[in-house]
CSV table of C-alpha atoms in Angstrom, one decimal:
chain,number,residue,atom,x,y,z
A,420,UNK,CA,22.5,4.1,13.4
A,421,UNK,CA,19.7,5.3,10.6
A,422,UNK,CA,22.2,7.1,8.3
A,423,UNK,CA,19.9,6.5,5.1
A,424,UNK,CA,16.1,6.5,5.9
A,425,UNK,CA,14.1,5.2,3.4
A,426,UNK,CA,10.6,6.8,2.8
A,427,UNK,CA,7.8,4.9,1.1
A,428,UNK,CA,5.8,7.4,-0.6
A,429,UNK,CA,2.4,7.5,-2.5
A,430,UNK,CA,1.1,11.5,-2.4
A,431,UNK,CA,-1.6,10.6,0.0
A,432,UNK,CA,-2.9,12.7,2.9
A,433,UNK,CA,-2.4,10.3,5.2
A,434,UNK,CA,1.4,9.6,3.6
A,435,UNK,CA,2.2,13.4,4.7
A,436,UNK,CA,2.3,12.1,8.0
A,437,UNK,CA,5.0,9.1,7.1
A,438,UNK,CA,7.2,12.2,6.0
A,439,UNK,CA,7.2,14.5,8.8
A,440,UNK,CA,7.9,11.8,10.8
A,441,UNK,CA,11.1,11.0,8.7
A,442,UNK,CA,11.8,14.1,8.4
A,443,UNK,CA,11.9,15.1,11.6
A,444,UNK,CA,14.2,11.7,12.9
A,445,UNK,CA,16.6,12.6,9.8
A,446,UNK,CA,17.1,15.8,11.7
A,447,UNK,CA,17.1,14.9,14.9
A,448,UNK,CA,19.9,11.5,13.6
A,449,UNK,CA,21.7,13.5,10.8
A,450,UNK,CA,20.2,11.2,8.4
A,451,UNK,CA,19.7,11.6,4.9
A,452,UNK,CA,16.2,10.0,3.3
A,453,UNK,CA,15.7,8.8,-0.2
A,454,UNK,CA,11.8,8.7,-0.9
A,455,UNK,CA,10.6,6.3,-3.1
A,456,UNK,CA,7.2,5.8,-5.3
A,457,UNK,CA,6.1,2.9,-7.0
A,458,UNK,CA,4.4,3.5,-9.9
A,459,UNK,CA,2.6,0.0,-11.1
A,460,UNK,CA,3.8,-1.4,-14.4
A,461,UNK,CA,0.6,-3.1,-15.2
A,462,UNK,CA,-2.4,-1.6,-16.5
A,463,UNK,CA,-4.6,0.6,-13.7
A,464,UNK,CA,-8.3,-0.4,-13.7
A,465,UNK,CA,-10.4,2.8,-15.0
A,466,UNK,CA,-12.2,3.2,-12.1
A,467,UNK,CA,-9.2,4.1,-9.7
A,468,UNK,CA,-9.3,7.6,-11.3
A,469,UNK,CA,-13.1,7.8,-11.2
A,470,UNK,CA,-14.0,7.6,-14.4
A,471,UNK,CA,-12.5,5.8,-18.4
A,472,UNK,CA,-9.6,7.2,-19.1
A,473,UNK,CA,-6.8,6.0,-21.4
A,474,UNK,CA,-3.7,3.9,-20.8
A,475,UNK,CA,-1.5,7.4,-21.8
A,476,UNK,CA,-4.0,9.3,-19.5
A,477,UNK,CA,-3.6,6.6,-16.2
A,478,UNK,CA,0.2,7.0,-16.8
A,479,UNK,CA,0.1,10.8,-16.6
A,480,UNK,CA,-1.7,11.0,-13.6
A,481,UNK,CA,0.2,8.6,-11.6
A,482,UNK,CA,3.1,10.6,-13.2
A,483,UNK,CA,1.6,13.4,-11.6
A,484,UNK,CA,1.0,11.9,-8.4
A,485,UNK,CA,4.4,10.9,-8.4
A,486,UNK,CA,6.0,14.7,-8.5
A,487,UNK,CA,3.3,15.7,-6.0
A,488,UNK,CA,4.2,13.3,-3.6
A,489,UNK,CA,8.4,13.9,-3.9
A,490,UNK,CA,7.8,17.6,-4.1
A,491,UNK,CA,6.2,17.4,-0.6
A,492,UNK,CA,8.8,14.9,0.5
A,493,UNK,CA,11.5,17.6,-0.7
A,494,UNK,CA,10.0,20.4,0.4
A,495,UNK,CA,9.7,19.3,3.9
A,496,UNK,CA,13.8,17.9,3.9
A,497,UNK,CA,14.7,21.0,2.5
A,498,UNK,CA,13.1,22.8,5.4
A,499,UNK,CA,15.3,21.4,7.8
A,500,UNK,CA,18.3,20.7,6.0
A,501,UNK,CA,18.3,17.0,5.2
A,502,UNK,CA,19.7,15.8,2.4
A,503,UNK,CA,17.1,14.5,-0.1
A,504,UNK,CA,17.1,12.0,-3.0
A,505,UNK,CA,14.1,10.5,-4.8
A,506,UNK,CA,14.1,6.7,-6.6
A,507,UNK,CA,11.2,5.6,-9.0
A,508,UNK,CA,10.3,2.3,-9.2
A,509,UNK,CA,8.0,0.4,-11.3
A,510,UNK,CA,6.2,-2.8,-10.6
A,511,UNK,CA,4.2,-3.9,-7.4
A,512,UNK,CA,4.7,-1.5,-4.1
A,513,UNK,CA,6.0,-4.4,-1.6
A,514,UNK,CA,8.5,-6.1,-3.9
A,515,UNK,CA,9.3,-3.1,-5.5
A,516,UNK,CA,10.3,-1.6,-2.1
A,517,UNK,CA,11.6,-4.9,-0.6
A,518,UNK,CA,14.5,-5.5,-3.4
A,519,UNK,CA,16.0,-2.2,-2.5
A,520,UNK,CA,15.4,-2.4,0.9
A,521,UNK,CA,18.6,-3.4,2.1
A,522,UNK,CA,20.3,-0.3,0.9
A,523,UNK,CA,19.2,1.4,3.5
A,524,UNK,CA,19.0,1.4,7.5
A,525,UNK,CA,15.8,2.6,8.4
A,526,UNK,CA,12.4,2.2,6.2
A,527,UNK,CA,9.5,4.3,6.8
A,528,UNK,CA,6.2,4.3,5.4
A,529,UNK,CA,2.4,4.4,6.4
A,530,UNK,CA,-0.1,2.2,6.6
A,531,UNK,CA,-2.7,4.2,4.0
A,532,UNK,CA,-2.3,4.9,0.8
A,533,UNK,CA,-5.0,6.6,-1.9
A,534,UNK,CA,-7.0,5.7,-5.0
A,535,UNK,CA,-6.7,2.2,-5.8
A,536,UNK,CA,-3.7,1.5,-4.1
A,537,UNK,CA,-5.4,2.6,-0.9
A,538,UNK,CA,-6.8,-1.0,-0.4
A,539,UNK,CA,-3.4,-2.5,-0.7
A,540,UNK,CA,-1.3,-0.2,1.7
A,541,UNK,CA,-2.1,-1.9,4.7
A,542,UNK,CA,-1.2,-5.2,3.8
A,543,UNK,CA,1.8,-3.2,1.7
A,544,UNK,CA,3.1,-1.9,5.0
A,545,UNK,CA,3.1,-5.8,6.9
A,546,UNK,CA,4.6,-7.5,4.2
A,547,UNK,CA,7.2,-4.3,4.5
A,548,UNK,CA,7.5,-5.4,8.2
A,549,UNK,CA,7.8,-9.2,7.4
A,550,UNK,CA,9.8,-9.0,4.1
A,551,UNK,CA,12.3,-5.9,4.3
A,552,UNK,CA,15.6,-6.1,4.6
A,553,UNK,CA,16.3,-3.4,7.4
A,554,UNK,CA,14.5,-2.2,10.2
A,555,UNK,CA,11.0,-0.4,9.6
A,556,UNK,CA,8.8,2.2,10.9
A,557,UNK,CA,5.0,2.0,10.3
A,558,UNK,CA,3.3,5.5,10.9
A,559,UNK,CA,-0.3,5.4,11.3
């Protein structure tokens, strides 16, 4: 039924809990769970990372918060067997997730994310809900 799950992630706290919860339906289903991070393709306002930092610097820290959040995502698949790929995307986190959406048979994703972004998940996860092309499973 949910062979390929999915997982909308962004290295949040709150995200951790959007991956246990995949992880532990892909194990329970057999599934296997792609986890995907959009990193934005436009320029990030200097105060998202607390301070003025560089266009090369804002890059390498949502670079960073990329790997952090996949290498949790991993980790936790890996635990329990599940097999595990990751997909970077760039652009804006709702269409970015929507256009591959239909690949799969199960998203999952929370409904907080962190930084900047953390403002937009809500609203991110309903226009996942209204927009995606596959069923989808809001953790809060």
């Amino acid at each position: 039924m949910y062979g390929n799950i999915l997982l909308a992630v962004d290295g949040s706290e709150q995200n951790k809990d959007a991956v246990r919860q995949a992880v532990s339906l892909a194990e329970k289903l057999g599934s296997k769970i792609t986890a995907v991070y959009v990193m934005p393709n436009t320029d990030l306002k200097p105060n998202m990372f607390g301070g003025d930092v560089g266009a090369e610097e804002r890059q390498a820290i949502t670079e960073k918060s990329a790997k952090e959040a996949f290498d949790f995502a991993e980790a936790m698949a890996a635990s329990k067997g599940i097999g595990f790929e990751t997909k970077l995307l760039f652009g804006k986190p709702c269409e970015s997730i929507v256009a591959v959406s239909g690949d799969y048979d199960l998203l999952v994703c929370g409904t907080l994310g962190r930084s900047g972004l953390a403002k937009l998940m809500g609203s991110v996860s309903k226009s996942l809900v209204q927009y995606a092309k596959c069923s989808v499973l809001v953790i809060r």
